[in-house]
Coordinates of C-alpha atoms and ligand atoms in Angstrom, one line a residue:
M1 CA 0.0 0.0 0.0
N2 CA 1.1 3.6 -0.6
A3 CA -0.5 7.0 -0.2
E4 CA -1.9 6.9 -3.7
T5 CA -3.4 3.4 -3.7
I6 CA -5.0 3.9 -0.3
S7 CA -6.4 7.3 -1.2
Q8 CA -7.9 5.9 -4.4
L9 CA -9.5 3.0 -2.6
Y10 CA -11.0 5.2 0.1
R11 CA -12.3 7.8 -2.3
E12 CA -14.7 5.1 -3.4
R13 CA -15.2 3.3 -0.2
F14 CA -16.0 6.4 1.8
S15 CA -18.2 8.0 -0.8
E16 CA -21.2 7.5 1.6
T17 CA -19.5 7.4 4.9
S18 CA -18.1 10.3 6.9
L19 CA -14.8 9.9 8.7
I20 CA -14.0 12.0 11.8
L21 CA -10.5 11.6 13.0
V22 CA -9.7 12.7 16.5
S23 CA -6.3 13.3 18.0
N24 CA -4.7 15.6 20.6
R25 CA -2.2 17.1 18.2
E26 CA -3.5 18.9 15.1
P27 CA -2.1 18.3 11.6
Y28 CA -1.6 22.0 10.8
I29 CA -0.6 24.6 13.4
H30 CA -0.9 28.3 12.7
R31 CA 1.7 30.3 14.5
K32 CA 2.2 34.1 14.8
T33 CA 5.7 35.1 13.9
R34 CA 7.4 38.4 13.2
Q35 CA 7.1 37.7 9.5
G36 CA 3.4 37.1 9.8
I37 CA 1.3 33.9 10.3
K38 CA 3.2 30.6 9.5
V39 CA 1.9 27.1 9.2
D40 CA 3.7 24.3 10.9
T41 CA 3.1 20.6 10.2
P42 CA 4.2 18.4 13.1
A43 CA 7.0 16.0 12.1
G44 CA 5.1 12.9 13.5
G45 CA 4.7 10.1 11.0
L46 CA 1.1 9.4 11.9
T47 CA -0.1 12.9 11.0
S48 CA 1.7 13.1 7.8
A49 CA 0.5 9.6 6.8
L50 CA -3.1 10.3 7.6
D51 CA -3.1 13.6 5.8
P52 CA -3.4 12.2 2.2
V53 CA -6.1 9.8 3.4
M54 CA -8.1 12.7 4.9
R55 CA -7.6 14.6 1.7
A56 CA -8.9 11.8 -0.5
I57 CA -12.0 11.2 1.5
S58 CA -12.6 14.8 2.6
G59 CA -13.1 13.9 6.2
T60 CA -13.1 16.0 9.4
W61 CA -10.1 16.1 11.8
V62 CA -10.9 17.2 15.3
A63 CA -7.9 18.2 17.5
W64 CA -6.7 20.7 20.1
G65 CA -6.0 24.1 18.5
S66 CA -2.6 24.8 20.1
G67 CA -1.1 27.4 17.7
S68 CA -0.9 31.1 18.6
A69 CA -2.7 32.1 15.4
D70 CA -5.1 29.1 15.3
R71 CA -8.2 31.1 16.5
E72 CA -7.5 33.9 14.0
M73 CA -7.4 31.4 11.1
S74 CA -10.6 29.4 12.1
D75 CA -14.3 30.3 11.9
A76 CA -16.6 30.7 15.0
E77 CA -16.9 26.9 15.3
G78 CA -13.2 26.4 15.2
R79 CA -13.2 25.1 11.6
V80 CA -10.6 25.7 9.0
R81 CA -10.1 24.1 5.6
V82 CA -6.7 22.4 5.2
P83 CA -4.1 21.9 3.8
P84 CA -3.9 25.7 3.7
D85 CA -2.5 25.9 0.1
D86 CA -4.9 23.3 -1.3
P87 CA -7.9 22.8 0.9
A88 CA -9.4 19.3 0.8
Y89 CA -10.7 18.6 4.3
T90 CA -11.9 20.3 7.5
L91 CA -9.8 20.7 10.6
K92 CA -12.0 21.4 13.6
R93 CA -10.1 22.9 16.5
V94 CA -11.0 22.5 20.2
W95 CA -10.0 25.4 22.4
L96 CA -8.4 24.6 25.7
D97 CA -7.3 27.1 28.4
Q98 CA -4.0 26.8 30.2
K99 CA -5.6 25.1 33.2
E100 CA -7.2 22.5 31.0
V101 CA -3.9 21.8 29.2
D102 CA -2.1 21.4 32.5
G103 CA -4.7 19.1 34.0
F104 CA -5.7 17.1 30.9
Y105 CA -2.4 16.8 29.0
Y106 CA 0.5 17.4 31.4
G107 CA -1.6 16.0 34.3
Y108 CA -3.8 13.0 33.8
A109 CA -2.6 11.9 30.3
N110 CA 1.1 12.2 31.0
Q111 CA 1.5 11.8 34.7
A112 CA -1.2 9.2 35.3
L113 CA -1.9 7.2 32.2
W114 CA 1.5 7.4 30.5
P115 CA 3.6 6.0 33.5
L116 CA 0.8 3.5 34.4
C117 CA 0.8 2.0 30.9
H118 CA 4.6 1.9 30.9
M119 CA 4.4 0.0 34.2
L120 CA 6.5 2.7 36.0
L121 CA 4.2 3.1 39.0
E122 CA 6.6 5.1 41.1
K123 CA 6.4 7.9 38.5
A124 CA 2.6 7.9 38.4
R125 CA 0.6 10.7 40.0
F126 CA -3.2 10.3 40.3
R127 CA -4.6 13.7 41.1
A128 CA -8.4 14.2 41.3
R129 CA -8.2 17.7 39.8
H130 CA -6.2 16.3 36.8
W131 CA -8.9 13.7 36.3
R132 CA -11.6 16.4 36.4
H133 CA -9.9 18.4 33.7
Y134 CA -9.3 15.3 31.6
F135 CA -12.9 14.4 31.9
E136 CA -14.0 17.9 31.0
V137 CA -11.7 18.1 28.0
N138 CA -13.0 14.8 26.7
R139 CA -16.5 16.3 27.0
K140 CA -15.4 19.4 25.1
F141 CA -14.2 17.1 22.3
A142 CA -17.5 15.2 22.3
D143 CA -19.3 18.6 22.0
A144 CA -17.1 19.4 19.0
I145 CA -17.6 16.1 17.3
V146 CA -21.3 15.5 17.5
P147 CA -22.3 18.5 15.3
E148 CA -20.0 17.0 12.6
F149 CA -22.1 13.9 12.2
K150 CA -23.7 13.7 8.8
T151 CA -26.8 11.8 7.6
G152 CA -25.7 8.3 6.6
K153 CA -22.8 6.4 8.1
N154 CA -20.4 8.0 10.5
I155 CA -17.1 6.7 11.7
V156 CA -15.2 8.3 14.5
W157 CA -11.5 7.1 14.7
I158 CA -9.9 8.3 17.9
Q159 CA -6.1 8.3 18.5
D160 CA -4.6 7.5 21.8
Y161 CA -4.7 7.6 25.6
H162 CA -5.9 11.2 25.8
F163 CA -9.5 10.2 25.1
T164 CA -10.5 7.2 27.1
V165 CA -13.9 8.5 28.2
L166 CA -14.8 10.2 24.9
P167 CA -16.2 7.0 23.3
Y168 CA -18.8 6.7 26.0
M169 CA -19.8 10.3 25.8
L170 CA -20.3 9.9 22.0
R171 CA -22.2 6.7 22.4
T172 CA -24.7 8.2 24.8
R173 CA -25.5 10.8 22.1
S174 CA -25.6 8.5 19.1
K175 CA -26.3 4.8 19.1
D176 CA -25.5 4.5 15.4
V177 CA -22.1 6.0 15.0
T178 CA -19.2 3.6 14.6
I179 CA -16.4 4.3 17.1
A180 CA -12.8 3.0 17.0
L181 CA -9.9 3.9 19.2
F182 CA -6.2 3.1 18.6
W183 CA -4.0 3.0 21.7
H184 CA -0.4 3.9 20.8
I185 CA 1.3 2.9 24.1
P186 CA 1.4 -0.5 25.9
W187 CA -1.6 -1.7 27.9
P188 CA -0.3 -3.0 31.3
P189 CA -1.2 -6.3 33.0
W190 CA -4.2 -6.2 35.3
E191 CA -2.1 -6.2 38.5
I192 CA -0.7 -2.8 37.4
F193 CA -3.9 -1.4 35.8
R194 CA -5.9 -2.0 39.0
V195 CA -3.9 0.7 40.7
I196 CA -5.5 3.6 38.9
P197 CA -8.4 5.0 40.9
Q198 CA -10.5 5.8 37.7
G199 CA -10.0 2.3 36.2
I200 CA -13.7 1.5 35.9
E201 CA -14.6 4.8 34.2
I202 CA -11.7 4.3 31.8
L203 CA -12.7 0.7 30.8
R204 CA -16.3 1.6 30.6
G205 CA -15.5 4.6 28.4
M206 CA -13.4 2.6 26.0
L207 CA -15.9 -0.3 25.8
A208 CA -18.3 2.1 24.1
C209 CA -16.1 1.6 21.0
D210 CA -16.9 -0.9 18.3
L211 CA -13.2 -1.5 17.8
L212 CA -10.1 -1.1 20.0
G213 CA -6.7 -1.3 18.4
F214 CA -3.4 -2.0 20.2
H215 CA 0.1 -2.6 18.7
L216 CA 0.4 -6.2 20.0
H217 CA -1.7 -9.2 20.8
R218 CA -0.2 -9.1 24.4
Y219 CA -1.6 -5.6 25.0
C220 CA -5.0 -6.8 23.7
Q221 CA -4.9 -9.7 26.1
N222 CA -4.0 -7.4 29.0
F223 CA -6.9 -5.1 28.2
L224 CA -9.4 -8.0 27.9
E225 CA -8.2 -9.3 31.3
C226 CA -8.9 -5.9 32.9
A227 CA -12.3 -5.7 31.3
E228 CA -13.1 -9.2 32.6
K229 CA -11.7 -8.7 36.1
D230 CA -12.7 -5.1 36.8
L231 CA -16.0 -4.8 35.0
G232 CA -17.1 -8.4 35.0
A233 CA -17.5 -8.0 31.2
K234 CA -18.0 -11.2 29.2
V235 CA -14.8 -11.9 27.2
D236 CA -14.6 -14.2 24.2
W237 CA -10.9 -15.0 24.2
D238 CA -11.0 -16.8 20.9
K239 CA -12.7 -14.0 19.0
N240 CA -10.8 -11.2 20.9
S241 CA -14.0 -9.5 21.8
V242 CA -15.8 -8.2 24.9
F243 CA -19.6 -8.1 25.5
Y244 CA -20.5 -5.3 27.9
E245 CA -23.7 -3.3 28.6
G246 CA -25.5 -4.8 25.5
R247 CA -22.7 -4.2 23.0
T248 CA -19.7 -6.0 21.6
T249 CA -16.2 -4.5 21.2
R250 CA -13.5 -6.1 19.1
V251 CA -10.0 -5.8 20.5
L252 CA -7.4 -6.4 17.8
P253 CA -3.6 -5.9 17.3
F254 CA -2.4 -3.5 14.5
P255 CA 1.4 -3.0 14.7
I256 CA 2.0 0.5 13.5
S257 CA 4.8 1.4 11.1
I258 CA 6.3 4.2 9.0
D259 CA 6.0 5.7 5.6
Y260 CA 8.9 3.5 4.3
D261 CA 9.0 4.8 0.7
S262 CA 9.1 8.5 1.8
F263 CA 11.9 7.7 4.3
D264 CA 13.9 5.8 1.7
E265 CA 13.4 8.6 -0.8
L266 CA 14.3 11.3 1.7
T267 CA 17.5 9.4 2.5
R268 CA 18.4 9.0 -1.2
K269 CA 17.9 12.8 -1.7
N270 CA 19.7 14.0 1.4
T271 CA 22.5 11.6 1.9
T272 CA 24.7 12.0 -1.1
D273 CA 28.4 11.0 -0.7
A274 CA 29.2 14.7 -0.5
N275 CA 26.6 15.2 2.3
L276 CA 28.0 12.3 4.3
I277 CA 31.6 13.4 3.9
A278 CA 30.7 16.9 5.0
I279 CA 28.8 15.9 8.1
K280 CA 31.6 13.4 9.1
K281 CA 34.2 16.1 8.6
K282 CA 32.2 18.7 10.6
L283 CA 31.8 16.4 13.5
N284 CA 35.4 15.1 13.3
L285 CA 34.2 11.5 12.7
D286 CA 36.6 10.6 9.9
G287 CA 38.1 7.2 10.5
R288 CA 35.9 6.5 13.5
Y289 CA 33.0 4.1 14.1
V290 CA 29.7 5.9 14.7
G291 CA 26.7 5.0 16.8
V292 CA 23.4 6.9 16.9
G293 CA 20.4 7.1 19.3
V294 CA 17.3 9.2 18.5
D295 CA 14.6 9.7 21.0
R296 CA 12.0 11.9 22.5
L297 CA 13.5 12.7 25.8
D298 CA 11.4 10.3 27.9
Y299 CA 12.2 7.9 30.8
S300 CA 10.6 5.0 28.9
K301 CA 13.3 5.2 26.2
G302 CA 16.2 3.9 28.3
I303 CA 18.6 6.7 27.5
L304 CA 20.4 6.5 30.9
E305 CA 20.7 2.7 30.5
R306 CA 22.3 3.2 27.1
V307 CA 24.8 5.8 28.3
R308 CA 25.8 3.4 31.2
A309 CA 26.3 0.6 28.7
I310 CA 28.5 2.9 26.5
K311 CA 30.6 3.9 29.5
L312 CA 31.1 0.2 30.3
F313 CA 31.9 -0.5 26.7
F314 CA 34.8 2.0 26.8
E315 CA 36.0 0.6 30.2
K316 CA 35.9 -3.0 29.0
Y317 CA 37.3 -2.4 25.5
P318 CA 39.7 0.5 25.8
A319 CA 41.0 -0.1 22.2
Y320 CA 37.7 1.5 21.0
R321 CA 38.5 4.8 22.8
E322 CA 39.0 7.5 20.2
K323 CA 37.7 5.0 17.6
F324 CA 34.0 5.1 18.4
T325 CA 31.7 8.1 18.8
F326 CA 28.1 7.9 19.9
I327 CA 25.7 10.6 18.8
Q328 CA 22.6 11.0 21.0
I329 CA 19.8 13.2 19.7
A330 CA 17.2 13.7 22.4
V331 CA 14.3 16.0 21.6
P332 CA 13.0 17.8 24.7
S333 CA 9.5 16.6 25.6
R334 CA 6.8 17.4 28.2
T335 CA 9.2 19.9 29.7
K336 CA 6.6 21.2 32.1
I337 CA 6.8 18.0 34.1
Q338 CA 9.5 17.9 36.8
E339 CA 10.3 14.2 36.1
Y340 CA 11.3 15.0 32.6
N341 CA 13.5 17.9 33.6
E342 CA 15.3 15.7 36.2
L343 CA 15.8 13.1 33.5
K344 CA 17.3 15.7 31.2
E345 CA 19.7 16.9 33.9
N346 CA 20.7 13.3 34.8
I347 CA 21.4 12.4 31.2
E348 CA 23.4 15.5 30.6
R349 CA 25.4 15.1 33.8
M350 CA 26.3 11.5 33.0
I351 CA 27.3 12.3 29.4
G352 CA 29.4 15.2 30.7
D353 CA 31.2 12.9 33.2
I354 CA 31.9 10.3 30.5
N355 CA 33.3 12.9 28.1
K356 CA 35.4 14.3 30.9
E357 CA 36.7 10.9 31.9
F358 CA 37.5 9.4 28.5
G359 CA 37.5 12.4 26.0
T360 CA 40.7 13.8 24.5
G361 CA 41.5 17.1 22.8
D362 CA 40.5 15.5 19.5
W363 CA 37.7 13.1 20.5
T364 CA 34.3 13.5 22.3
P365 CA 33.0 10.0 23.2
I366 CA 29.3 11.0 23.3
M367 CA 28.0 13.9 21.2
Y368 CA 24.7 15.1 22.6
Y369 CA 22.1 17.2 20.8
S370 CA 19.0 18.3 22.8
R371 CA 16.9 19.8 20.0
N372 CA 14.5 18.9 17.3
V373 CA 16.4 17.8 14.2
P374 CA 14.5 17.9 10.9
H375 CA 13.9 14.6 9.2
K376 CA 16.1 15.4 6.2
E377 CA 19.0 16.0 8.6
L378 CA 18.1 13.0 10.8
V379 CA 18.5 10.6 7.9
R380 CA 22.1 11.8 7.6
Y381 CA 22.8 10.7 11.2
Y382 CA 21.1 7.4 10.5
R383 CA 23.3 7.0 7.4
I384 CA 26.7 7.8 8.9
A385 CA 26.0 5.4 11.8
D386 CA 27.5 1.9 11.9
I387 CA 25.1 1.0 14.7
A388 CA 21.8 2.5 16.0
I389 CA 20.8 1.8 19.5
V390 CA 17.1 1.7 20.6
S391 CA 17.2 0.7 24.3
S392 CA 13.7 1.5 25.7
I393 CA 12.8 -0.1 29.0
V394 CA 9.2 -0.2 27.8
D395 CA 7.9 1.0 24.4
G396 CA 4.6 0.4 22.7
M397 CA 6.2 0.0 19.2
N398 CA 9.1 2.4 18.5
L399 CA 9.2 4.0 15.1
V400 CA 12.9 5.1 15.3
A401 CA 14.0 1.5 14.8
K402 CA 11.9 1.2 11.6
E403 CA 13.1 4.6 10.4
F404 CA 16.7 3.6 10.8
I405 CA 16.0 0.5 8.8
A406 CA 14.3 2.4 6.0
S407 CA 17.2 4.8 5.8
Q408 CA 19.8 2.0 5.4
I409 CA 19.8 2.2 1.6
D410 CA 23.2 0.5 1.4
E411 CA 22.1 -2.2 3.9
N412 CA 25.2 -1.5 6.1
G413 CA 23.9 -0.4 9.4
V414 CA 23.3 -2.7 12.5
L415 CA 20.3 -2.2 14.7
I416 CA 20.7 -2.9 18.4
L417 CA 17.2 -3.2 19.8
S418 CA 15.7 -3.7 23.3
E419 CA 13.7 -6.8 23.9
F420 CA 11.1 -4.5 25.6
V421 CA 9.9 -2.6 22.5
G422 CA 6.8 -3.7 20.6
A423 CA 8.8 -3.6 17.3
V424 CA 11.1 -6.5 18.5
A425 CA 8.4 -9.0 17.4
E426 CA 8.8 -7.9 13.8
L427 CA 12.5 -7.1 13.7
S428 CA 14.1 -10.3 14.9
Q429 CA 17.2 -9.7 12.7
A430 CA 18.3 -6.9 15.0
L431 CA 20.8 -7.6 17.8
I432 CA 18.5 -7.9 20.7
I433 CA 19.5 -6.6 24.1
N434 CA 18.1 -6.3 27.6
P435 CA 18.9 -2.7 28.5
F436 CA 19.1 -3.6 32.2
D437 CA 21.9 -6.1 31.6
I438 CA 24.6 -3.6 30.9
E439 CA 27.4 -6.2 30.6
S440 CA 25.8 -8.0 27.7
F441 CA 24.6 -4.6 26.3
A442 CA 28.2 -3.4 26.2
D443 CA 29.3 -6.6 24.5
M444 CA 26.6 -6.3 22.0
I445 CA 27.9 -2.8 21.0
K446 CA 31.2 -4.5 20.2
R447 CA 29.5 -7.3 18.3
G448 CA 27.6 -4.8 16.2
L449 CA 30.7 -2.9 15.4
E450 CA 32.6 -6.0 14.4
M451 CA 29.8 -7.7 12.5
P452 CA 31.0 -9.1 9.1
Q453 CA 29.7 -7.2 6.1
K454 CA 27.9 -10.2 4.7
E455 CA 25.9 -10.7 7.9
K456 CA 25.1 -7.0 8.2
K457 CA 23.6 -7.0 4.7
R458 CA 21.7 -10.3 5.2
R459 CA 20.1 -9.0 8.4
M460 CA 19.3 -5.5 7.1
Q461 CA 17.9 -6.8 3.8
K462 CA 15.4 -9.0 5.7
M463 CA 14.3 -6.1 7.9
R464 CA 14.0 -3.7 5.0
A465 CA 11.8 -6.1 3.0
Y466 CA 9.6 -6.5 6.1
V467 CA 9.1 -2.8 6.9
Q468 CA 8.6 -2.0 3.2
T469 CA 5.7 -4.4 3.0
H470 CA 4.3 -3.6 6.4
N471 CA 4.2 0.2 6.3
I472 CA 2.0 2.9 7.7
F473 CA -0.5 2.7 4.8
D474 CA -0.9 -1.0 5.4
W475 CA -1.6 -0.1 9.0
I476 CA -4.2 2.5 8.1
Y477 CA -5.8 0.1 5.7
D478 CA -6.0 -2.7 8.3
N479 CA -7.5 -0.4 10.8
L480 CA -10.1 1.2 8.6
D481 CA -10.9 -2.2 7.0
A482 CA -11.7 -3.6 10.5
V483 CA -13.7 -0.4 11.4
Q484 CA -15.8 -0.7 8.2
E485 CA -16.7 -4.2 9.0
N486 CA -18.3 -2.8 12.1
T487 CA -20.2 0.1 10.5
H488 CA -23.8 0.3 11.6
Ligands
GDG501 C1 4.4 6.7 20.8 C2 4.8 5.3 21.4 C3 4.8 4.2 19.2 C4 12.5 11.9 17.3 N1 13.4 12.9 17.4 C5 13.2 13.7 16.3 C6 12.1 13.2 15.7 N2 11.7 12.2 16.3 C7 10.6 11.4 15.8 C8 11.1 10.1 15.2 C9 9.8 9.2 15.4 C10 9.1 9.8 16.6 O1 9.7 11.1 16.8 C11 9.3 9.0 17.8 O2 8.5 7.8 17.6 P1 8.5 6.6 18.7 O3 7.7 5.5 18.1 O4 9.9 6.2 18.8 O5 8.0 7.1 20.1 P2 6.9 8.0 20.8 O6 7.0 9.4 20.4 O7 7.0 7.7 22.2 O8 5.5 7.4 20.2 C12 5.6 4.5 20.5 C13 4.3 5.5 18.6 O9 3.6 6.3 19.6 C14 3.4 5.3 17.4 O10 2.3 4.5 17.8 O11 5.7 3.6 18.3 O12 5.9 3.2 21.1 O13 5.5 5.6 22.6 O14 9.0 9.3 14.2 O15 11.6 10.3 13.9 N3 11.6 13.8 14.6 C15 12.3 14.9 14.1 N4 13.3 15.5 14.8 C16 13.9 14.9 15.9 O16 14.8 15.4 16.5 N5 11.8 15.5 13.0

């Protein structure tokens, strides 16, 4: 599948069905700048992959209007036609004040649900006022969505953990609408989930959906167990479905992926020999092995564990000092939350100490960039790397691993991958590590750097073939296909 085939298919299939897509982040953000109003498109793979689909079927996208010029550019109902230069569908913005953003987004979504689902209970904060804002924001979204229902069939496709109670709110207002929700992070085992005080409301809210999607079968099983144990819902384990309050919800796995072709193409365009020579020269990497890590700065990504393993690698294998440089790109994220700031400080301190201990006048062991790097630049780092390290301690899927693979156009890179990321099930040709076992982790870095050329190619070819044929458009197709089976 690619953007064009899927768009063609859906133009026909959705001719009598309206699709309303719901996400926290919007696909187009209007920002005031000194030079006037500018439009940003978030770099996220999902928004850019869904955009052509929404254009083809002329749907409605409902999201939080977060840009400083968003109100100015929208009508009284928050609607604006997008893409701005070639309008094809409607973006409906929901307005949130600072208190709501703090409670709903920074509070409940990212300090309660995020750590809970990543099984890091010591980081979870369950505050009643955060829950109140979360609930109210979900209601605001419901108020924005209902007027968009058209006569005929309506499908609402909700993205992520920001909207657990929204399905129930929509269902109470319309029995006929088809509702699906895709959950982008892990779903924890019942023993963990039961800790959250609002567990019942959350499960009940989600079971108003016709379809619930998770990355992995295991997350589906965890969800079904919670529904059975906490709600007493009737679970059909063979059919992956739950019967609750007179309706059936199917709970299915859809492993997400990336726009492989775009990544491959972006790499071919932006990583000419001249580009790569220039970047290596600029960073003083000539004649050295290079490793790369790219992450949103989040405690689930195992950045500290990675840095510890690299330190041990230099201790155990001193011959690699001055011969190997690791480049860590860590995009600041959720910086209003103290936990995230502390993590940033810890990472920076640890890298500083390592650079002081091992570095020389001519060589920095770990180069650290704490900023958003545009994708066309990111692929250059992926290309100059002999190894990429993804060492999350828990991760729903992890798209960086798949992006690294798509950018290995010469099939030379080695992927070192944590056994705790969802993507590991599909990428068995990676070198698999346990990020907590730093001895073996350090040894695996050495193995990656010393892997014979033939083996590198054999492994990378297999993974590239897999990601190419299991891309983001296949994922969209599988989701919408399953949703359409459920349309009322
Ligand atoms: C959640 C789940 C699941 C990173 N740095 C830069 C940059 N990035 C982009 C990457 C990649 C994305 O951010 C990160 O995606 P991940 O999948 O690794 O992680 P989360 O953000 O935590 O996403 C995850 C995902 O949802 C999808 O369902 O896979 O498990 O946690 O696309 O390229 N992009 C740019 N500059 C950077 O510096 N442009």
